[in-house]
Amino acid sequence: MTPVSHRAEAGGCPFHQASQEEAVSPTGCPVSPRAAEFDPFEAPYQLDPAEALRWSREQEPVFYSPRLGYWIVSRYDDIKAIFRDNHTFSPSIALEKITPASKEAQAVLERYDYGMNRTLVNEDEPAHMARRRELLEAFSPEALEAHAPMVRRLVREKLDAIVDRGRADLVAEMFWEVPLTVALHFLGVPEEDMEQLRRFSVAHTLNTWGRPSPEQQVEVAEGVGKFWQYSGEVLEKMQRQTQGKGWMYDMIEKNRQKPDVVTDNYLHSMMMAIIVAAHETTALATANAFRQLLSRPAVWDELCDNPELIPAAAEECLRHSGSVVAWRRRATREVSVGGVTIPEDGKILMVTASGNHDPSHFENPDELDIYRDNAVDHLTFGYGSHQCMGKNLGRMEMRIFLEEFTRRLPHLELEEQAFTFLPNTSFRGPEALWVRWDPAKNPERQDPAVRTAQHDFPVGAPEAHSIVRRVRVARAEPEAEGVLGVTLTDPAGRDLPAWTPGSHLDVVLPIGEARKYSLCGPPDAGDWRVAVLNEEAGRGGSRWMHESVREGIELRVRGPKNHFRLDESAQHYLLIAGGIGITPIIAMADRLRRLGKSYELHYAGRSRTSMAFIERLERDHGESLRLYPKAENQRLDLSELLAEPCEETLLYACGPERLLSALEAGTAHWPEGSLHVEHFTAEGALLDPKNEHAFQVVLTDSELTVEVPPDRTLLQVLRSAGIDVPSDCEEGLCGSCQVEVVEGEVDHRDKVLTAAERASEDRLMSCCSRAKGKKLVLAL
Ligand code: HEM
Ligand code: FES
């Protein structure tokens, strides 16, 4: 394909003088052949936008597309940086027609007095936040919780209608109609001609994000004009009512109270835009999720067996195959994105679907991994002060759909079919989704209680604690005196995922609490091995493991998670283990040996018989190993071992807290960052309201201010305000809830940050750390 030429508007490229025929960007720089060929309306992008931009993520993450007249941004960090700064990157073009209207279409729109203008999503500051703050209440977890029974009822009614049928197109039967009805209920808009509303929405999507042919343009404009007219009529009807309930009524009321903040035109534009925003996004996301999950029967079966995983699975589907795949911004000044200069007024298409597949942020991004613990970082809801206000309603709907189907139709299968998509840049989901099942096998035929035995999930981002996997104990045998070696396998016989040295599992005990055990077998054997010391003076977890874990039983585990990563770049390593602390250390030693690195392993314990893995260590690490059994009067002399600091050496240690404290003290004269330790307990991190003070937190990306009272953690308060911050341990041990600090003195309570990191005052762990003073400013 020959590049399409585009006239340079400004400047010239310092490296290359473009010839007449070559495509150039508005800055005058030549456009690469792939960039010149890029067309989001062609098959590759329409079928799979993340895949279609793989080349860009890898080689040219910001490029100018002459065919679209937009700058395309495909990497996670660049997209997030744009979302963060809506002053430099204005959202004003978010609802602009990506294909300008033809004269005929324009005439049609004028006939309908079409005046779609500012809503929330395309409004600049300061007007936007003033409006958003006024309208947030309907999205609080409590307010949304009240809609759950309505969503459940609607899904159930639709499912009842098909459950004995054996075959259905789920999109036609319910995936668009339920979200549309939910949206209308949420907004307080009367349910009218649903088919007509669906046609209107399709016209609106094609009009805004599509490339209709000249003939289609007129037809689409008719649909859009009618939608505009219809929205105005419904709005007038609602304005005449004084008792109505729903988010549109909140807006009407605010329009009465503060007409300069919630303006008349806003009301009419919003009425039209929100019907689409609130339903199409969710309908398509649900269809995508079912398609992805059903095309992986083993994953579907896991969800049926373990419904706790549904929120995490829905989130992972939003990451892997979201319904909004690209969003727009306009540069308000010349600005550099990913090292490329975008001129003032440059239009930007952020391909969020591509960012969601960026390996620099998501490990194995192309895999659909329902156990992924940072899926919540996806960009499908946008980010920052415009981030989707309805995300928790959308999540709720997807979860209820999945929960009802996995319970009532676990034997559902995806039919072979060719999927089609409405051609546009931003909204994506199959137009039909055919599934089949054998109604004779419906569990409710045997047990009618299955129909109503529901599982409810809290409103909000999925909780890390719910990402639990069932594993079977394949072997449980003594590893040393008082140490039980346990080998875990997948109950369905699949390989368990590989892990990296330093990883641990959280084993969930029957009382609901979890205990951490480091993985210590070969990392890619398809099974997982841990060793558990029976701690008489402990909290009872290890005793339960010793008494109850037998071959054949199932355990519930979270992970593997790695908060103790091995930096493989050093020249030499000192590995130090005390007692059962050998478990992560042996995995590190195995890895270093395989890499051919230089290392010493110092292992102290009570006696040879109580020290796990001695035989294996002597066999595999004989020359590098030093053993210190106390019973043989062998003592690990840290002052001697650590006397000479060495630039090229890294220390990794695990063992009792007193050993770790001694190491911290003993390496004070070593270069910063030499010592890496793993803590398994977090004294000092848990909240004690009696000794805390309240403080204020200003969130710069979201343009919000929140109060943290003495009895709540910063993380809890952020979540209540609708900010999704990933978390895991929630006791200052793992680092997953880290947020960037812009201003303010932090009272650090975690065990993750080094002294230098603390001193830099630029980050904190939101699950445990607080403000020293009265205020913190965070980049959230
Ligand atoms: C904004 C996606 C469901 C209401 C947005 C944005 C995206 C999005 C990408 C723009 C964010 C930005 O500019 O940073 C989605 C997806 C959904 C969904 C993927 C479902 C899976 C909903 C629902 C509602 C809703 C159910 C309403 C009840 C809104 C509103 C905004 C918005 C009001 C504008 C927020 C602002 O600009 O301040 N959504 N949405 N969305 N969404 Fe959603
Ligand atoms: Fe683990 Fe905060 S969630 S440090």
Coordinates of C-alpha atoms in Angstrom, one line a residue, residues 51-416:
E51 CA -2.8 -7.1 18.4
A52 CA -3.0 -4.6 15.5
L53 CA -0.8 -2.3 17.5
R54 CA 1.8 -4.8 18.8
W55 CA 4.3 -3.4 16.3
S56 CA 3.7 0.1 17.6
R57 CA 4.1 -0.9 21.3
E58 CA 7.3 -2.6 20.4
Q59 CA 8.9 -0.1 17.9
E60 CA 7.0 3.1 17.5
P61 CA 4.8 3.8 20.6
V62 CA 3.8 7.3 19.5
F63 CA 3.2 7.9 15.8
Y64 CA 1.2 10.1 13.5
S65 CA -1.5 8.5 11.4
P66 CA -2.1 10.5 8.3
R67 CA -5.2 8.5 7.4
L68 CA -6.9 9.4 10.6
G69 CA -5.2 12.8 11.3
Y70 CA -4.4 11.7 14.8
W71 CA -1.4 10.9 16.9
I72 CA -1.7 7.3 18.1
V73 CA -0.3 6.4 21.5
S74 CA 0.0 2.7 22.3
R75 CA 2.1 2.2 25.5
Y76 CA 0.7 1.9 29.0
D77 CA 2.8 4.6 30.7
D78 CA 2.3 7.2 27.9
I79 CA -1.4 6.7 28.0
K80 CA -1.6 7.0 31.7
A81 CA 0.5 10.1 31.6
I82 CA -1.9 11.7 29.2
F83 CA -5.0 10.7 31.3
R84 CA -3.2 12.2 34.3
D85 CA -3.0 15.7 32.9
N86 CA -6.3 16.8 31.5
H87 CA -5.1 20.4 31.3
T88 CA -2.3 19.7 28.8
F89 CA -4.4 17.0 27.2
S90 CA -8.0 18.3 26.9
P91 CA -10.9 15.8 26.7
S92 CA -12.8 18.3 24.6
I93 CA -12.7 16.1 21.5
A94 CA -13.9 12.9 23.2
L95 CA -17.3 13.0 21.5
E96 CA -16.3 14.9 18.3
K97 CA -17.2 13.2 15.1
I98 CA -14.0 11.3 14.1
T99 CA -15.2 11.4 10.5
P100 CA -16.5 14.9 9.6
A101 CA -20.1 15.1 8.6
S102 CA -20.9 15.4 4.9
K103 CA -22.9 18.5 3.8
E104 CA -26.0 16.4 3.4
A105 CA -25.6 14.8 6.9
Q106 CA -25.0 18.3 8.3
A107 CA -28.3 19.5 6.8
V108 CA -30.1 16.5 8.4
L109 CA -28.7 17.3 11.8
E110 CA -29.6 21.0 11.5
R111 CA -33.2 20.0 10.6
Y112 CA -33.3 18.3 14.0
D113 CA -31.7 21.3 15.7
Y114 CA -29.0 19.0 16.8
G115 CA -26.9 20.6 19.5
M116 CA -24.9 18.0 21.3
N117 CA -22.2 19.8 23.1
R118 CA -20.5 19.5 26.5
T119 CA -21.4 16.6 28.9
L120 CA -18.9 15.5 31.6
V121 CA -16.6 13.3 29.5
N122 CA -15.7 16.1 27.0
E123 CA -15.7 19.1 29.4
D124 CA -12.6 21.0 30.3
E125 CA -11.6 22.3 33.8
P126 CA -12.7 24.0 35.9
A127 CA -16.2 23.4 34.7
H128 CA -15.9 19.7 34.6
M129 CA -14.8 19.0 38.2
A130 CA -17.3 21.5 39.6
R131 CA -20.0 19.5 37.8
R132 CA -18.6 16.1 38.6
R133 CA -18.4 16.8 42.3
E134 CA -22.0 17.9 42.4
L135 CA -23.1 14.6 40.8
L136 CA -20.9 12.0 42.6
E137 CA -23.3 10.9 45.3
A138 CA -25.3 8.5 43.1
F139 CA -22.1 6.4 42.6
S140 CA -21.2 5.9 46.3
P141 CA -20.9 2.1 47.2
E142 CA -24.0 2.4 49.4
A143 CA -26.0 4.1 46.6
L144 CA -25.0 1.5 44.1
E145 CA -25.5 -1.4 46.4
A146 CA -29.2 -0.5 46.4
H147 CA -29.4 -1.3 42.6
A148 CA -28.0 -4.8 42.9
P149 CA -31.4 -6.5 43.5
M150 CA -32.8 -4.8 40.4
V151 CA -29.9 -5.9 38.3
R152 CA -30.2 -9.5 39.6
R153 CA -34.0 -9.5 38.9
L154 CA -33.5 -8.4 35.3
V155 CA -30.8 -10.9 34.6
R156 CA -32.8 -13.7 36.1
E157 CA -35.9 -12.9 34.1
K158 CA -34.0 -13.0 30.9
L159 CA -32.2 -16.2 31.9
D160 CA -35.5 -17.9 32.9
A161 CA -36.8 -17.2 29.4
I162 CA -34.0 -19.2 27.8
V163 CA -32.8 -21.7 30.3
D164 CA -34.7 -24.6 28.8
R165 CA -34.0 -23.7 25.3
G166 CA -30.5 -25.1 24.7
R167 CA -29.3 -22.4 22.3
A168 CA -29.3 -18.6 22.2
D169 CA -27.6 -15.5 21.0
L170 CA -26.9 -13.9 24.3
V171 CA -26.4 -10.4 22.8
A172 CA -29.8 -10.4 21.3
E173 CA -31.5 -12.1 24.3
M174 CA -30.1 -10.0 27.1
F175 CA -26.6 -8.5 26.9
W176 CA -27.8 -5.2 25.5
E177 CA -31.3 -5.1 26.9
V178 CA -30.4 -5.7 30.6
P179 CA -27.7 -3.0 30.7
L180 CA -30.0 -0.6 28.8
T181 CA -32.8 -1.3 31.3
V182 CA -30.4 -0.9 34.2
A183 CA -29.1 2.3 32.8
L184 CA -32.7 3.7 32.4
H185 CA -33.5 2.7 36.0
F186 CA -30.3 4.2 37.3
L187 CA -31.0 7.4 35.4
G188 CA -34.7 7.4 36.3
V189 CA -35.6 7.5 32.5
P190 CA -38.9 5.8 31.7
E191 CA -38.5 2.6 29.8
E192 CA -39.9 3.1 26.4
D193 CA -39.2 1.6 23.0
M194 CA -36.1 -0.4 23.8
E195 CA -35.5 -1.5 20.2
Q196 CA -35.6 2.1 19.1
L197 CA -33.2 3.2 21.8
R198 CA -30.8 0.5 20.7
R199 CA -30.9 1.7 17.0
F200 CA -30.3 5.3 18.3
S201 CA -27.3 4.1 20.2
V202 CA -25.8 2.4 17.2
A203 CA -26.3 5.6 15.1
H204 CA -24.6 7.7 17.8
T205 CA -21.6 5.3 17.9
L206 CA -21.2 5.3 14.2
N207 CA -21.7 9.1 14.0
T208 CA -19.1 9.8 16.7
W209 CA -16.5 7.0 16.3
G210 CA -17.2 5.4 12.9
R211 CA -16.5 6.1 9.3
P212 CA -19.9 5.8 7.6
S213 CA -20.0 6.0 3.8
P214 CA -21.5 9.2 2.3
E215 CA -24.9 7.3 1.9
Q216 CA -24.7 5.9 5.4
Q217 CA -23.9 9.4 6.8
V218 CA -27.4 10.6 6.0
E219 CA -29.0 7.6 7.5
V220 CA -26.9 7.8 10.6
A221 CA -27.6 11.6 10.9
E222 CA -31.3 10.8 10.8
G223 CA -30.9 8.3 13.7
V224 CA -28.8 10.8 15.7
G225 CA -31.2 13.7 15.0
K226 CA -34.1 11.6 16.2
F227 CA -32.1 10.5 19.3
W228 CA -31.5 14.2 20.1
Q229 CA -35.2 15.0 19.6
Y230 CA -36.2 12.0 21.8
S231 CA -33.7 13.0 24.5
G232 CA -35.2 16.5 24.6
E233 CA -38.7 15.2 24.9
V234 CA -37.9 12.8 27.7
L235 CA -36.0 15.5 29.5
E236 CA -38.9 17.9 29.3
K237 CA -41.3 15.2 30.6
M238 CA -38.9 14.5 33.5
Q239 CA -38.5 18.2 34.3
R240 CA -42.2 18.5 34.8
Q241 CA -42.1 15.8 37.5
T242 CA -41.0 16.8 40.9
Q243 CA -40.9 13.4 42.7
G244 CA -38.7 11.4 40.3
K245 CA -35.8 9.3 41.5
G246 CA -32.6 8.6 39.6
W247 CA -29.3 10.3 38.4
M248 CA -31.0 12.4 35.7
Y249 CA -33.3 13.8 38.4
D250 CA -30.2 14.6 40.5
M251 CA -29.0 16.6 37.5
I252 CA -32.3 18.3 36.9
E253 CA -32.3 19.3 40.6
K254 CA -28.7 20.6 40.4
N255 CA -29.7 22.5 37.2
R256 CA -32.4 24.2 39.2
Q257 CA -30.1 25.0 42.1
K258 CA -26.9 25.8 40.2
P259 CA -27.8 26.6 36.6
D260 CA -24.3 28.0 35.9
V261 CA -22.7 24.7 37.0
V262 CA -25.2 22.2 35.6
T263 CA -26.4 24.1 32.5
D264 CA -29.4 23.6 30.3
N265 CA -27.4 22.4 27.3
Y266 CA -25.5 20.1 29.5
L267 CA -28.7 18.5 30.6
H268 CA -29.8 17.8 27.1
S269 CA -26.4 16.6 25.8
M270 CA -25.9 14.5 28.9
M271 CA -29.3 12.9 28.5
M272 CA -28.4 11.6 25.1
A273 CA -24.7 10.7 25.8
I274 CA -25.4 9.0 29.1
I275 CA -27.9 6.5 27.8
V276 CA -25.2 5.3 25.5
A277 CA -22.3 5.6 28.0
A278 CA -24.2 3.7 30.6
H279 CA -25.4 0.8 28.6
E280 CA -23.4 0.1 25.4
T281 CA -20.1 0.0 27.3
T282 CA -21.4 -2.6 29.7
A283 CA -23.3 -4.6 27.1
L284 CA -20.2 -5.0 25.0
A285 CA -17.9 -5.7 28.0
T286 CA -20.2 -8.5 29.1
A287 CA -20.3 -10.0 25.6
N288 CA -16.5 -9.8 25.4
A289 CA -16.1 -11.4 28.8
F290 CA -18.4 -14.4 28.0
R291 CA -16.7 -14.8 24.7
Q292 CA -13.2 -14.9 26.3
L293 CA -14.1 -17.1 29.2
L294 CA -16.2 -19.6 27.2
S295 CA -13.5 -20.0 24.6
R296 CA -11.3 -21.3 27.5
P297 CA -13.4 -24.1 29.0
A298 CA -10.9 -24.8 31.7
V299 CA -11.1 -21.2 32.9
W300 CA -14.9 -21.3 32.7
D301 CA -15.0 -24.5 34.8
E302 CA -12.7 -22.9 37.4
L303 CA -15.2 -20.0 37.7
C304 CA -18.1 -22.4 38.0
D305 CA -16.3 -24.3 40.8
N306 CA -15.1 -21.2 42.5
P307 CA -17.5 -18.2 42.1
E308 CA -15.3 -16.1 44.5
L309 CA -13.1 -15.5 41.5
I310 CA -15.8 -13.8 39.5
P311 CA -14.9 -10.2 40.3
A312 CA -11.3 -10.8 39.5
A313 CA -12.3 -12.6 36.3
A314 CA -14.5 -9.8 35.1
E315 CA -11.7 -7.3 35.8
E316 CA -9.2 -9.4 33.8
C317 CA -11.7 -9.6 30.9
L318 CA -12.0 -5.8 31.0
R319 CA -8.2 -5.6 30.8
H320 CA -7.8 -8.3 28.2
S321 CA -10.7 -7.5 26.0
G322 CA -12.3 -4.3 27.1
S323 CA -15.4 -2.7 25.5
V324 CA -13.7 0.7 25.2
V325 CA -10.5 0.3 23.2
A326 CA -9.4 3.8 22.5
W327 CA -10.2 7.3 23.8
R328 CA -9.3 10.8 22.7
R329 CA -7.5 13.9 23.9
R330 CA -6.3 17.2 22.3
A331 CA -2.9 18.7 23.1
T332 CA -3.5 22.2 24.4
R333 CA 0.2 23.1 23.8
E334 CA 3.2 21.6 22.1
V335 CA 4.2 18.7 24.3
S336 CA 6.4 15.6 24.2
V337 CA 4.8 12.2 24.7
G338 CA 7.2 9.2 24.8
G339 CA 9.9 11.4 23.3
V340 CA 7.8 12.5 20.3
T341 CA 6.7 16.1 19.9
I342 CA 3.0 16.6 19.5
P343 CA 2.1 20.1 18.3
E344 CA -0.5 22.3 19.9
D345 CA -4.0 21.2 18.9
G346 CA -2.6 17.8 17.9
K347 CA -5.4 15.2 18.2
I348 CA -4.5 12.1 20.1
L349 CA -6.0 8.6 20.0
M350 CA -4.9 6.6 23.0
V351 CA -5.4 3.0 22.2
T352 CA -6.2 1.8 25.7
A353 CA -6.6 -1.8 24.5
S354 CA -2.9 -1.7 23.5
G355 CA -1.8 -0.2 26.8
N356 CA -3.7 -3.0 28.5
H357 CA -1.4 -5.5 26.6
D358 CA 1.8 -3.7 27.4
P359 CA 4.3 -6.2 28.9
S360 CA 6.1 -3.4 30.8
H361 CA 3.0 -3.2 33.0
F362 CA 1.3 -6.6 32.8
E363 CA 3.2 -9.8 32.9
N364 CA 2.3 -12.1 30.0
P365 CA -0.2 -9.5 28.9
D366 CA -1.8 -11.6 26.1
E367 CA -2.8 -14.4 28.5
L368 CA -6.2 -14.2 30.1
D369 CA -5.2 -14.9 33.7
I370 CA -8.0 -14.7 36.2
Y371 CA -5.5 -14.8 39.1
R372 CA -3.7 -11.7 37.9
D373 CA -3.4 -9.3 40.9
N374 CA -2.9 -6.0 39.0
A375 CA -5.7 -6.4 36.4
V376 CA -7.4 -3.4 38.2
D377 CA -4.7 -1.2 36.7
H378 CA -6.3 -1.5 33.2
L379 CA -7.2 1.6 31.2
T380 CA -10.6 0.5 30.0
F381 CA -12.4 2.9 32.4
G382 CA -9.9 5.7 31.6
Y383 CA -8.0 7.2 34.5
G384 CA -7.8 10.4 36.5
S385 CA -10.4 13.1 37.0
H386 CA -12.6 11.9 34.1
Q387 CA -12.3 8.2 35.0
C388 CA -15.6 6.4 34.4
M389 CA -18.1 7.4 37.1
G390 CA -20.2 4.3 36.4
K391 CA -17.4 1.8 36.6
N392 CA -18.8 0.1 39.7
L393 CA -22.2 -0.2 38.2
G394 CA -20.7 -1.8 35.0
R395 CA -18.7 -4.2 37.2
M396 CA -21.7 -5.1 39.2
E397 CA -23.7 -6.0 36.1
M398 CA -20.9 -8.1 34.6
R399 CA -20.4 -10.0 37.9
I400 CA -24.2 -10.7 38.2
F401 CA -24.3 -12.0 34.7
L402 CA -21.3 -14.3 35.3
E403 CA -22.6 -15.4 38.7
E404 CA -26.0 -16.4 37.4
F405 CA -24.7 -18.2 34.3
T406 CA -21.9 -20.1 36.0
R407 CA -24.3 -21.3 38.7
R408 CA -27.3 -22.1 36.5
L409 CA -25.6 -23.1 33.2
P410 CA -22.1 -24.3 34.0
H411 CA -22.3 -26.6 31.0
L412 CA -22.6 -23.6 28.6
E413 CA -20.5 -23.8 25.4
L414 CA -19.5 -21.3 22.8
E415 CA -20.6 -22.2 19.3
E416 CA -18.3 -22.0 16.4

